Coordinates of C-alpha atoms in Angstrom, one line a residue:
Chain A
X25 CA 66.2 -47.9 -51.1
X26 CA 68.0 -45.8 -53.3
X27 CA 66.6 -42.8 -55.3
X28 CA 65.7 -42.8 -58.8
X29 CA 67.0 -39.3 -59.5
X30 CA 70.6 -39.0 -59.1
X31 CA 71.2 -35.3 -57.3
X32 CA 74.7 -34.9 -58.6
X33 CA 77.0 -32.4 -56.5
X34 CA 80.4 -33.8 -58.2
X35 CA 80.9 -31.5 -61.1
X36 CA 85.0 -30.8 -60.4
X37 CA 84.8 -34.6 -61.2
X38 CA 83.5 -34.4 -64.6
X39 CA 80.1 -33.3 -66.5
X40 CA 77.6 -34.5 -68.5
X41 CA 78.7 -33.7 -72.3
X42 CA 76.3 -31.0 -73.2
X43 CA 73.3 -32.2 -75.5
X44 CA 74.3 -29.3 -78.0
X45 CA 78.0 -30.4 -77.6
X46 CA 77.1 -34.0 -78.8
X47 CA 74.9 -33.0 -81.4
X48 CA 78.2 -31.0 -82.9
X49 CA 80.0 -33.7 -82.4
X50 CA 77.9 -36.3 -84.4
X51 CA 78.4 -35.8 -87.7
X52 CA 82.2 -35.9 -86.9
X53 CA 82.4 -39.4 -86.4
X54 CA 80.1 -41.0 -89.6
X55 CA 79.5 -38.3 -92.2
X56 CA 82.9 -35.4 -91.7
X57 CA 84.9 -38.4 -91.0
X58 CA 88.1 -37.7 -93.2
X59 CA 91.9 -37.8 -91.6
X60 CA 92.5 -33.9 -91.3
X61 CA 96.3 -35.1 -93.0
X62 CA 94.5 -36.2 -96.4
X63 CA 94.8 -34.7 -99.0
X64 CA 91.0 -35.0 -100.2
X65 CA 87.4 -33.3 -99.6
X66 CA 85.9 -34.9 -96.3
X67 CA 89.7 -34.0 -95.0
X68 CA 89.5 -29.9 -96.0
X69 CA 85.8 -30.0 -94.1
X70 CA 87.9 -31.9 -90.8
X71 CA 90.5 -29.4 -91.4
X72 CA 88.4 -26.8 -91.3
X73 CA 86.5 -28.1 -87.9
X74 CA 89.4 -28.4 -86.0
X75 CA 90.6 -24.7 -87.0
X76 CA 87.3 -23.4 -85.8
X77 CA 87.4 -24.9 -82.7
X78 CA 90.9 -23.9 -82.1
X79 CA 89.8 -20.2 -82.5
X80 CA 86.6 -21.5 -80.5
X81 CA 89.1 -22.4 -78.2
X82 CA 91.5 -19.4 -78.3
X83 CA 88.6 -16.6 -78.2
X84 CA 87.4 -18.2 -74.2
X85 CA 90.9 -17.6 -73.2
X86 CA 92.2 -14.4 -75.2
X87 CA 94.8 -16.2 -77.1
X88 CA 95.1 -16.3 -80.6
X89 CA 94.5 -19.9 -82.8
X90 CA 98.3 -20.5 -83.3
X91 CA 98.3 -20.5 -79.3
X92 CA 96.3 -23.8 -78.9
X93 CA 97.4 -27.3 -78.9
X94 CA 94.9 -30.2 -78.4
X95 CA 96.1 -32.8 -76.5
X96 CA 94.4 -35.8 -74.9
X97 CA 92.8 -34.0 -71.5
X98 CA 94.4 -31.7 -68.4
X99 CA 97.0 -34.3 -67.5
X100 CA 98.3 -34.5 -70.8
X101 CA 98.2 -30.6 -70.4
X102 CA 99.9 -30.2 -67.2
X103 CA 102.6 -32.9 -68.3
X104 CA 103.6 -31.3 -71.7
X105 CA 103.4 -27.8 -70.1
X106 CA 106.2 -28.7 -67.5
X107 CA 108.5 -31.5 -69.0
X108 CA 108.8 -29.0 -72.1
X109 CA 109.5 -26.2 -70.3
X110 CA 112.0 -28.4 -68.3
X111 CA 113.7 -29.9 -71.2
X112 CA 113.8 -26.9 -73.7
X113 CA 115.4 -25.1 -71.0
X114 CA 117.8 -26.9 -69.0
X115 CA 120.8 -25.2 -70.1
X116 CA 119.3 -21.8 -68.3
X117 CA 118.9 -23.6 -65.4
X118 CA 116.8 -26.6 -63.5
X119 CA 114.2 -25.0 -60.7
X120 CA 110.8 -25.2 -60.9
X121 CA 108.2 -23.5 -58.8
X122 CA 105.0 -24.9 -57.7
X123 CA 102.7 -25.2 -54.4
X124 CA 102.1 -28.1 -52.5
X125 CA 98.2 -28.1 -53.4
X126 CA 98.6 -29.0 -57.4
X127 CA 96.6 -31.4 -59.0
X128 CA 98.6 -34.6 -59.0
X129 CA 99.7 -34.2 -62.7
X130 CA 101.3 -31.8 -61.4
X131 CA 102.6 -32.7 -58.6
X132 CA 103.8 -36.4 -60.1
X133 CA 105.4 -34.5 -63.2
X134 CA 107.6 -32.4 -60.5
X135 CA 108.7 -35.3 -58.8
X136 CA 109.5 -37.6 -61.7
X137 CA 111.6 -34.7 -62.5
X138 CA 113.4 -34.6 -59.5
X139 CA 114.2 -38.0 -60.3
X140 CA 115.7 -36.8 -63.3
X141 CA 118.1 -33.6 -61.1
X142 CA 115.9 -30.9 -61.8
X143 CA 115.1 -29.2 -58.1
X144 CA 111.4 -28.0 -57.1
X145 CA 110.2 -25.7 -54.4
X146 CA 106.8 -26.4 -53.1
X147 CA 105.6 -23.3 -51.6
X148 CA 103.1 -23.2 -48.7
X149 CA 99.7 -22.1 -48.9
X150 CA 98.0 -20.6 -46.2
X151 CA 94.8 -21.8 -44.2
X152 CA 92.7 -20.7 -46.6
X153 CA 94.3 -22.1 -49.5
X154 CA 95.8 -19.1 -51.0
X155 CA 99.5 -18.7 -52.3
X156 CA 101.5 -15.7 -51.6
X157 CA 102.6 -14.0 -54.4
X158 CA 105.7 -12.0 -52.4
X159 CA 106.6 -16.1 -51.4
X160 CA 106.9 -16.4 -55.1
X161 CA 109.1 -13.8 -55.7
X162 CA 111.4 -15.0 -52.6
X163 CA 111.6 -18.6 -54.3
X164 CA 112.9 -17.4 -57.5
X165 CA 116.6 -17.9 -58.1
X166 CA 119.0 -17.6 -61.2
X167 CA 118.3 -21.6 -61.9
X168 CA 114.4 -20.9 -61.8
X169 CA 112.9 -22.1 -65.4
X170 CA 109.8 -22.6 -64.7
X171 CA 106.5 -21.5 -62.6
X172 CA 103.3 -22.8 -62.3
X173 CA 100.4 -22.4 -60.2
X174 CA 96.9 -23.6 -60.6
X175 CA 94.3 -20.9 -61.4
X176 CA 91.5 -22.7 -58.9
X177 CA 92.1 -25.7 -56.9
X178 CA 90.1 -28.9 -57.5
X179 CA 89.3 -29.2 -53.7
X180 CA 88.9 -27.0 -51.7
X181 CA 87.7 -23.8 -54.8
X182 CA 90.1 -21.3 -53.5
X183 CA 91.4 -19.3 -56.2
X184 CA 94.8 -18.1 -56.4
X185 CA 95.7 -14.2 -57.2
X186 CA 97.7 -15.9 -60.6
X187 CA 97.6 -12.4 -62.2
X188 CA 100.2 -11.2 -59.4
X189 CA 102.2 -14.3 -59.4
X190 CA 102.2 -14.4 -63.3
X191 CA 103.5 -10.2 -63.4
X192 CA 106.6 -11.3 -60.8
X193 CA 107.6 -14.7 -63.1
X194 CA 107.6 -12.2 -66.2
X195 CA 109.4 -9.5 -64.4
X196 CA 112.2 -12.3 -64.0
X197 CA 111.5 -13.8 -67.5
X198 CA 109.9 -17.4 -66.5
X199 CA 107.6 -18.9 -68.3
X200 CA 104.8 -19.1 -66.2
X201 CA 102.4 -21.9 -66.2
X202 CA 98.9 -21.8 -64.7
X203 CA 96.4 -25.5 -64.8
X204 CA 92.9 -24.0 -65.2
X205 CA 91.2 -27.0 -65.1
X206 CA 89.1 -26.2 -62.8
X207 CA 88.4 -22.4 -64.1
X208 CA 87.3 -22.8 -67.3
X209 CA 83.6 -22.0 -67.7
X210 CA 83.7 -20.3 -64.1
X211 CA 86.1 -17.2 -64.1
X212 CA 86.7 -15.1 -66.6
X213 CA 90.9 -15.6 -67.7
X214 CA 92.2 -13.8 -70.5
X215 CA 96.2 -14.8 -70.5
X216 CA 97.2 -11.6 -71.8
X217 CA 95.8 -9.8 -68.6
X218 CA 96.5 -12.3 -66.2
X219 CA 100.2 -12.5 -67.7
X220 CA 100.1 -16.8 -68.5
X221 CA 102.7 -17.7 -70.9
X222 CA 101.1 -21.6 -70.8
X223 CA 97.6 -22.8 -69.6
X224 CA 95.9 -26.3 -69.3
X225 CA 92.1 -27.1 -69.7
X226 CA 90.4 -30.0 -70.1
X227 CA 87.0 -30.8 -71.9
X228 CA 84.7 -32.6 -69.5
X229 CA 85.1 -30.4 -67.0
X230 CA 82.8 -27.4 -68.7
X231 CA 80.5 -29.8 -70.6
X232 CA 82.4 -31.5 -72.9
X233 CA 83.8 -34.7 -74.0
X234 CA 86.3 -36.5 -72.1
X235 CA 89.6 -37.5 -73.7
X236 CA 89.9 -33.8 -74.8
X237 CA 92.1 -31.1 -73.4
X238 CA 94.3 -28.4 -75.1
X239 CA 97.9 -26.3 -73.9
X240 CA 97.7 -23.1 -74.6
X241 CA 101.6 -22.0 -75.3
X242 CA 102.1 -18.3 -75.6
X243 CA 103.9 -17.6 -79.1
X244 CA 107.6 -17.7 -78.6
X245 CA 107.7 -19.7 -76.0
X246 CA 110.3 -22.3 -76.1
X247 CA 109.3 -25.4 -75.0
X248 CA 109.9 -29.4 -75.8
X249 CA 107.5 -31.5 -77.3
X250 CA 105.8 -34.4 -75.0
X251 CA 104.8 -36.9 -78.2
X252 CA 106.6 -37.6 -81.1
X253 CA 105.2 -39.2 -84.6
X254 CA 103.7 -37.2 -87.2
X255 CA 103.6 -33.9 -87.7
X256 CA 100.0 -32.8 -86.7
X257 CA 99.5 -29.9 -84.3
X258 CA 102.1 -28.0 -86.9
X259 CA 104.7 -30.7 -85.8
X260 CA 104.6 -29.9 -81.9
X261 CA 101.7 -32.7 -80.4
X262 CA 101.6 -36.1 -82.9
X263 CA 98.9 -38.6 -83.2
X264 CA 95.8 -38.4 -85.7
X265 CA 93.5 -35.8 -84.6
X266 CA 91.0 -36.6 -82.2
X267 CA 88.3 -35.0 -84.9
X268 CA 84.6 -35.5 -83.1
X269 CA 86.5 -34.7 -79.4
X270 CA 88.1 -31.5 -81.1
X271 CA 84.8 -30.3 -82.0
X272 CA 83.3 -31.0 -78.6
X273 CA 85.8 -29.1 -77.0
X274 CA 85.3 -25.9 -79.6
X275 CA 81.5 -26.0 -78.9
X276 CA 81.9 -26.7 -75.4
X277 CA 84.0 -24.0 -74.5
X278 CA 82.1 -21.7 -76.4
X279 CA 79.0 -22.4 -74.4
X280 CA 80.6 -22.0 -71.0
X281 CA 81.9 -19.0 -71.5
X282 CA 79.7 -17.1 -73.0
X283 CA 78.3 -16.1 -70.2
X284 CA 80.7 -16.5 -67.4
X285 CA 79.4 -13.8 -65.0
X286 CA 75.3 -15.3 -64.9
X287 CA 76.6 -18.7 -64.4
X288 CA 78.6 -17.7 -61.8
X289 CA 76.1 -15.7 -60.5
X290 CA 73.6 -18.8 -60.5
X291 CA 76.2 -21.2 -59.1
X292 CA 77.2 -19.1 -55.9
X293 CA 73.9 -18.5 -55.5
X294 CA 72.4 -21.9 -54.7
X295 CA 75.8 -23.0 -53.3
X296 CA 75.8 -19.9 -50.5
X297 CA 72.3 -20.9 -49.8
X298 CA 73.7 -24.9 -49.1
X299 CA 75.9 -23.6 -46.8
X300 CA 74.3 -21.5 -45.0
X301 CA 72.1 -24.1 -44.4
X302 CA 74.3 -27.0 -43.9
X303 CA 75.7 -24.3 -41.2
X304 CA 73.0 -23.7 -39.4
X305 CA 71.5 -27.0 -39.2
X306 CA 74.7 -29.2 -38.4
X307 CA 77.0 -27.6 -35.1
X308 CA 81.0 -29.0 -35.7
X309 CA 81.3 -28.2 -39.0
X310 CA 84.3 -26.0 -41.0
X311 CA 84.4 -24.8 -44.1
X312 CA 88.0 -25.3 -45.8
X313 CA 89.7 -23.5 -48.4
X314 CA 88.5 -19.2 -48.4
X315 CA 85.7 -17.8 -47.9
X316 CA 84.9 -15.7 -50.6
X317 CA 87.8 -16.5 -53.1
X318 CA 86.6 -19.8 -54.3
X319 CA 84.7 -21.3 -57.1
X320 CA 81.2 -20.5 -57.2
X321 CA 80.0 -23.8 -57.1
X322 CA 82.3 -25.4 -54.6
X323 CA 82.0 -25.8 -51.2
X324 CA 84.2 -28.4 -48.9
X325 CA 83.7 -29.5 -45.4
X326 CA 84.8 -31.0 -42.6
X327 CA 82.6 -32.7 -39.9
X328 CA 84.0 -33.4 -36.5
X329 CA 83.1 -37.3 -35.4
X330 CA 82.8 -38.9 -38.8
X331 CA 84.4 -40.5 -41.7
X332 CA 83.7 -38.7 -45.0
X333 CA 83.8 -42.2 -47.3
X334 CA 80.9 -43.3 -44.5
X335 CA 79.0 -40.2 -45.5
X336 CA 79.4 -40.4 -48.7
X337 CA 78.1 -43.7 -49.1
X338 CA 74.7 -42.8 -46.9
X339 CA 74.6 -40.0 -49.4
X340 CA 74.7 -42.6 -52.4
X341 CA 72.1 -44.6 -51.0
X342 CA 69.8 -41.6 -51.6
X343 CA 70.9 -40.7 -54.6
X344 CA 73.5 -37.8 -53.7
X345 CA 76.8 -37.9 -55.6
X346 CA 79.4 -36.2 -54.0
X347 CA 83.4 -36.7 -53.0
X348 CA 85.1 -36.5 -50.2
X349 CA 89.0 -35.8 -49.7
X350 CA 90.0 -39.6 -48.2
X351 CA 88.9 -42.9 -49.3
X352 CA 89.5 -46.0 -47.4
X353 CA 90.6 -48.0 -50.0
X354 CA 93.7 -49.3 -49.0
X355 CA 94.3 -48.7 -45.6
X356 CA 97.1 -47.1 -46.4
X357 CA 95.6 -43.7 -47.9
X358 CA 96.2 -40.5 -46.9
X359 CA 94.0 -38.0 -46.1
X360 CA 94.1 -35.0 -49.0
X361 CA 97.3 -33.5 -49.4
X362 CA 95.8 -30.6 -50.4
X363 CA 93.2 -30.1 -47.0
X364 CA 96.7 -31.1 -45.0
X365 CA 98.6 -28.4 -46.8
X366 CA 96.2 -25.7 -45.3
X367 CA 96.3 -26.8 -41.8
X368 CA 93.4 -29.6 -41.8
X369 CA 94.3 -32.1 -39.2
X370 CA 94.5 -35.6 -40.5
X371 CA 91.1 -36.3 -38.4
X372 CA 89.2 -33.2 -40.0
X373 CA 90.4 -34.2 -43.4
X374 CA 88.9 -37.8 -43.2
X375 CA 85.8 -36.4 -42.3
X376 CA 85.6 -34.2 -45.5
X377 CA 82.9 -33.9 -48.1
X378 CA 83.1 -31.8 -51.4
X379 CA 79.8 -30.8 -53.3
X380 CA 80.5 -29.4 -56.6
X381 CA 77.6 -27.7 -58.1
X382 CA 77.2 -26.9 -61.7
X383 CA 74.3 -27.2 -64.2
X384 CA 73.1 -30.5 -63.2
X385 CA 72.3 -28.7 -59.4
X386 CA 68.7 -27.7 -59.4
X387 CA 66.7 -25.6 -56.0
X388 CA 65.2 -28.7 -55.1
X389 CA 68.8 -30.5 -55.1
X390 CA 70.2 -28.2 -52.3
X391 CA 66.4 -28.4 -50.5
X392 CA 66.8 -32.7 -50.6
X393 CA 70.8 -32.1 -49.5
X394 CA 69.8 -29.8 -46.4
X395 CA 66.9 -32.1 -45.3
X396 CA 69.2 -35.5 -45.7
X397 CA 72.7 -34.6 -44.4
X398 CA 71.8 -33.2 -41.3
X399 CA 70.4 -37.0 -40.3
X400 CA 73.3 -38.5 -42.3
X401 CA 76.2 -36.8 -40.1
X402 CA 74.0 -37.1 -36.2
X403 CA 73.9 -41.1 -37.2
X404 CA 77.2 -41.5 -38.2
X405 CA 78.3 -39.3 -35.0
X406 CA 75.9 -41.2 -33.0
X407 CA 77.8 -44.8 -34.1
X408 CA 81.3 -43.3 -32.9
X409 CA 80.3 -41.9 -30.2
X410 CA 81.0 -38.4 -31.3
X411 CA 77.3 -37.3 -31.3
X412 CA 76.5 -39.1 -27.8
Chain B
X12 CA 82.4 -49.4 -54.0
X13 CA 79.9 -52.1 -54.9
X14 CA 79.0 -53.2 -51.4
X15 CA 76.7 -57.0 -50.5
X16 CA 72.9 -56.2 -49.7
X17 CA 74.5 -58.0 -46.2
X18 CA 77.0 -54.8 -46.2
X19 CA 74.9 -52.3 -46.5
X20 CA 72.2 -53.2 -44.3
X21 CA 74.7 -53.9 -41.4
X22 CA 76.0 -50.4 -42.2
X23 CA 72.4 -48.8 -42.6
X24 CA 71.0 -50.9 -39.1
X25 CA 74.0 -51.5 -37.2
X26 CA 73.3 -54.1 -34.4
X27 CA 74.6 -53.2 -30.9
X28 CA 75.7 -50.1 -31.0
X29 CA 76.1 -47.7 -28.1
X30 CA 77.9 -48.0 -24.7
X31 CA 77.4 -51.0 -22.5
X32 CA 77.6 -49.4 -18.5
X33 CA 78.4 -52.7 -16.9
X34 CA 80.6 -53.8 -19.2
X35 CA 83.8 -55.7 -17.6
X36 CA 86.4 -55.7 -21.1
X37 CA 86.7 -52.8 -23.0
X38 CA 89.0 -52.2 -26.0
X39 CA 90.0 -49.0 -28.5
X40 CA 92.1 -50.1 -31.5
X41 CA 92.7 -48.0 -34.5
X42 CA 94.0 -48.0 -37.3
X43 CA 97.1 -45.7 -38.1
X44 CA 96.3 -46.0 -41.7
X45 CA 93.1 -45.0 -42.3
X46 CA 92.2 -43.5 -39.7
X47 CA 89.2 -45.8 -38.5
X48 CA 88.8 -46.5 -34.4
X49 CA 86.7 -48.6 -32.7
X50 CA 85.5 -49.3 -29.2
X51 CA 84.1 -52.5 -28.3
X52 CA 82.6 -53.2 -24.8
X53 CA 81.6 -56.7 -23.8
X54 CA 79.8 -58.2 -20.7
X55 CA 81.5 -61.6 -19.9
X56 CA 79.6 -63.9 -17.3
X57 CA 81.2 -67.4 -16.7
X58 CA 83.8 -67.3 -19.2
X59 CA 81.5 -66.3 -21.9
X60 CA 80.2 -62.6 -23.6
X61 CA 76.5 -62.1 -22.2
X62 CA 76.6 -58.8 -23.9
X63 CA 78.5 -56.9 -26.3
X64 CA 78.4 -53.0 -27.8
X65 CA 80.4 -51.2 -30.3
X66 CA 81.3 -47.8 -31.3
X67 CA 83.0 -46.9 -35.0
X68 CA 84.4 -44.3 -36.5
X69 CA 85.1 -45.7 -40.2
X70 CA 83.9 -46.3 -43.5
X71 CA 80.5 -48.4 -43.8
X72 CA 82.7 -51.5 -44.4
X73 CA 84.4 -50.7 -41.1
X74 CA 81.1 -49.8 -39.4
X75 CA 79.0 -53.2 -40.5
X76 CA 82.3 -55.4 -40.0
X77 CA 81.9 -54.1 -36.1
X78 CA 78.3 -54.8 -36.2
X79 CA 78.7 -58.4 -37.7
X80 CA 81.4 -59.3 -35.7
X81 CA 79.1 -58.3 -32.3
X82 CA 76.5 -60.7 -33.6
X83 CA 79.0 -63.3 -34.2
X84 CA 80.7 -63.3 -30.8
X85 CA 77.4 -62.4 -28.6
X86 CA 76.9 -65.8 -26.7
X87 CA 80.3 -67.3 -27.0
X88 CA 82.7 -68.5 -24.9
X89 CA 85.9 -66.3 -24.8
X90 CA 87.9 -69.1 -27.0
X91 CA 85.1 -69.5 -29.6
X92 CA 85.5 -65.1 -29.7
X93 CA 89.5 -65.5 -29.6
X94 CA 88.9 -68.1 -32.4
X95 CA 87.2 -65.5 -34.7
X96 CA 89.0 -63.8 -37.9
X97 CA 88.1 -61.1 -40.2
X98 CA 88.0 -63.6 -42.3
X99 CA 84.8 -65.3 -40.8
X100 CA 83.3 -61.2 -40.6
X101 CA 83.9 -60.7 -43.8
X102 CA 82.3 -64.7 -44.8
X103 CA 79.2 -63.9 -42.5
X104 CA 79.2 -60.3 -44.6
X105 CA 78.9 -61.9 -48.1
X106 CA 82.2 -60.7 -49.0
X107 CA 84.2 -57.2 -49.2
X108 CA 85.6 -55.6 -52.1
X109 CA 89.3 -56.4 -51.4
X110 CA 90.1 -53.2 -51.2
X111 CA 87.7 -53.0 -48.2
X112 CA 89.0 -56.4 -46.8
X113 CA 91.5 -54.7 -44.5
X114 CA 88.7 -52.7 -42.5
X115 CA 87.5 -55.7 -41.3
X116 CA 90.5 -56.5 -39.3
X117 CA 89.5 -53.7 -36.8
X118 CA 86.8 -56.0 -35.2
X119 CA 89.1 -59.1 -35.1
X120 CA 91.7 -56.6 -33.4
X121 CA 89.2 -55.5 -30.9
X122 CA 87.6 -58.8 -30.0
X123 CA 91.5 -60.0 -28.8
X124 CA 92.6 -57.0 -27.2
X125 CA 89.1 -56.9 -24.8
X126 CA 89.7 -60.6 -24.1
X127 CA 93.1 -60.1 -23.2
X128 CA 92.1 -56.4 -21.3
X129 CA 89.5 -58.9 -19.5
X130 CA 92.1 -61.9 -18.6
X131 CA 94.6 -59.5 -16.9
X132 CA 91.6 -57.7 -14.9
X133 CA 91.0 -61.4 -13.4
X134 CA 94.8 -62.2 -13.0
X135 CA 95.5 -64.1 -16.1
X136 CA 98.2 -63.9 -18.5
X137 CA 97.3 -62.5 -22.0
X138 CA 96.4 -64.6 -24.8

């Protein structure tokens, strides 16, 4: 029978919108309800919403207000991030950088650009997920516009050194672009420091409302604009402000990373504990992307002997949510591109399971986890014959 | 992946699983695609299966398509097992989601080839 309480271990999915984000949020739909455009009183008080969530924004990031675009989410992000660039400067040259582990809105902007004659180098990554900087530096020719790495990847955790790679791009005068997703609410980033000239984020990954994303875009960066129409977003993103998802994504923000260091702290806590135990009580099992350099509340696996969308749904039966890095859904699928791109055999790679922790992950989450997937994985290895 | 109560209890009790020693036809198909496999082992006495086993590596459509299909067949005559389609698994399953619909062709696949495996052991042409 399944559970009543949903243990949730899928927060690189999305989150819960915080209660406190919501109840920001409220009034902006019925009472502060006024097109920020209009020239009237409910419009000043919208106006004045979304410029404190854009220095809400700004202030989690170290950029300044003039820095932040809202668009609708991280793909939205990632797409106006790179086809600007692209576009804006075509007449320097048409190269793009990027790794073959990017989020697909990355990855499918590059290769509609292809389509359009611009070239892209994919760099490798190496077994633990990691990009060399000195491989950027190699890849960089006179053509090169445009660089851009993600900050954390969405399955396997491992961070990328984006500070190094962002120095080399400016020593060479890219623009270098870094989706941090993933990041936000989990690492500290301040885009001075780490040298980012654009970054993507996206609400509902740190607690708020989906729909809701922003670009930061370093000032004097040249880049195209992605939608055309009025002239909100000082003329650069159109489309009537998304008021109440604005809001979320100021408050949102500004809880997640207020204390970045303590939620870290709690996250890698109770996830190092899930592993250890998960490692001791299951043999055949491998832990993909780097040890140490990861997210604090990710952790991805591969089991030998069984199929991770089969795991995943005993773990849904009891009330586990969790992903894993192939779904048979087609027959067709391929396993992760990202868990191939750091050596996982196809095999391992359908036998995958990502548990993303987050606030939602309580002790007595990780205790039910360790005492259910230990069963879970011997009766699936026991049906193909791998646990015989 | 909204799954029949059928579904999920031939994926949560899967019947016949395991090895069968004496088995005389034994098949391993898999799929390229996704990756699933399955080995099916069946006892045939007097031109019908006595006995049949499975093993599956595969999603839980994959896994209770194998176990419906060894309920289906168990007691059959080899032509009334030939005769059987993933269509009739996924009937006798209360329906896949037709995204699912292909993993059920790995138990049709499996039933042939260990018929056929069986026919040539005894000297007969393939079906």
């Amino acid at each position: 029978m399944p559970e009543d309480r949903i243990r949730y271990f899928d927060h690189s999915a999305t989150t819960p919108t915080h209660p406190d984000v919501v109840a920001a949020m409220l009034p902006y739909f019925t009472e502060h309800f006024g097109n920020p455009s209009s020239l009237y009183g409910i419009a000043e008080e919208s106006r004045e919403a979304i410029a404190r969530a854009r220095s809400q924004v700004a202030a989690a990031i170290g950029a300044t207000p003039e820095e932040i675009f809202f668009t609708a989410g991280g793909t939205e992000s990632d797409n106006w991030a790179i086809k600007g660039i692209a576009h804006a400067h075509r007449d320097r040259g048409d190269h793009i950088i990027t790794t073959a582990i990017e989020h697909h809105a990355v990855l499918h902007t590059c290769a509609f650009l292809e389509e359009q004659g611009f070239s892209v180098t994919y760099l490798p990554v190496d077994r633990e997920g990691r990009v060399d900087p000195a491989a950027v530096r190699d890849a960089i020719t006179d053509h090169t516009i445009l660089v851009t790495v993600m900050t954390a990847n969405n399955e396997v955790g491992t961070v990328q050194p984006i500070r190094e790679i962002g120095a080399i791009a400016r020593e060479h005068g890219i623009p270098f672009h870094t989706d941090a997703v993933q990041a936000i609410g989990n690492l500290e980033l301040d885009v001075d420091e780490d040298n980012i000239d654009l970054l993507s984020l996206s609400g509902h990954k740190f607690y708020g409302p989906k729909g809701i994303g922003a670009l930061y875009i370093k000032n004097g960066t040249k880049i195209a604009n992605l939608i055309h129409g009025g002239g909100q977003e000082r003329g650069r993103r159109a489309g009537t402000e998304n008021l109440p998802g604005v809001v979320g994504l100021g408050a949102a923000i500004e809880r997640a990373c207020t204390d970045i260091p303590a939620h870290a702290a709690r996250l890698a806590g109770l996830r190092d504990r899930l592993l250890a135990g998960i490692m001791e009580g299951i043999p055949d099992v491998t832990l993909n992307g780097h040890p140490t350099e990861r997210l604090p509340g990710n952790i991805n696996l591969s089991f030998g002997g069984i199929d991770g969308e089969a795991l995943l749904t005993l773990l849904a039966m009891k009330g586990i949510c969790a992903s894993t890095g192939s779904a048979c859904s087609s027959g067709s699928d391929a396993p992760s591109h990202v868990l191939l791109a750091i050596g996982t055999s196809p095999q391992r790679a359908r036998a995958s399971l990502r548990l993303t922790l987050g606030d939602l992950t309580a002790d007595e989450d990780v205790d039910y986890l360790l005492a259910l997937l230990p069963g879970a994985v011997e009766k699936l290895r026991r049906l193909s014959g791998a646990g015989a | 992946m909204q799954f029949t109560e059928k579904v999920m209890d031939h994926f949560e009790n899967p019947r016949n699983v395991g090895v069968l020693e004496d088995a005389n036809a034994v098949a391993e198909v898999g799929s390229k695609e996704c990756g699933d496999t399955t080995t099916l082992y069946l006892k045939i006495r007097d031109n019908r299966i006595v006995d049949v086993r499975f093993r599956t590596l595969g999603c839980a459509a994959a896994i209770a398509s194998s176990s419906m299909a060894t309920e289906l067949i168990k007691g059959k005559t080899l032509e009334e097992a030939w005769a059987l389609t993933n269509t009739d698994v996924v009937e006798a399953l209360g329906g896949l989601p037709e995204p699912k619909i292909h993993c059920s062709v790995l138990a049709e696949g499996a039933i042939r080839e260990a018929i056929n495996n069986y026919r040539r052991s005894q000297g007969l042409d393939p079906w």
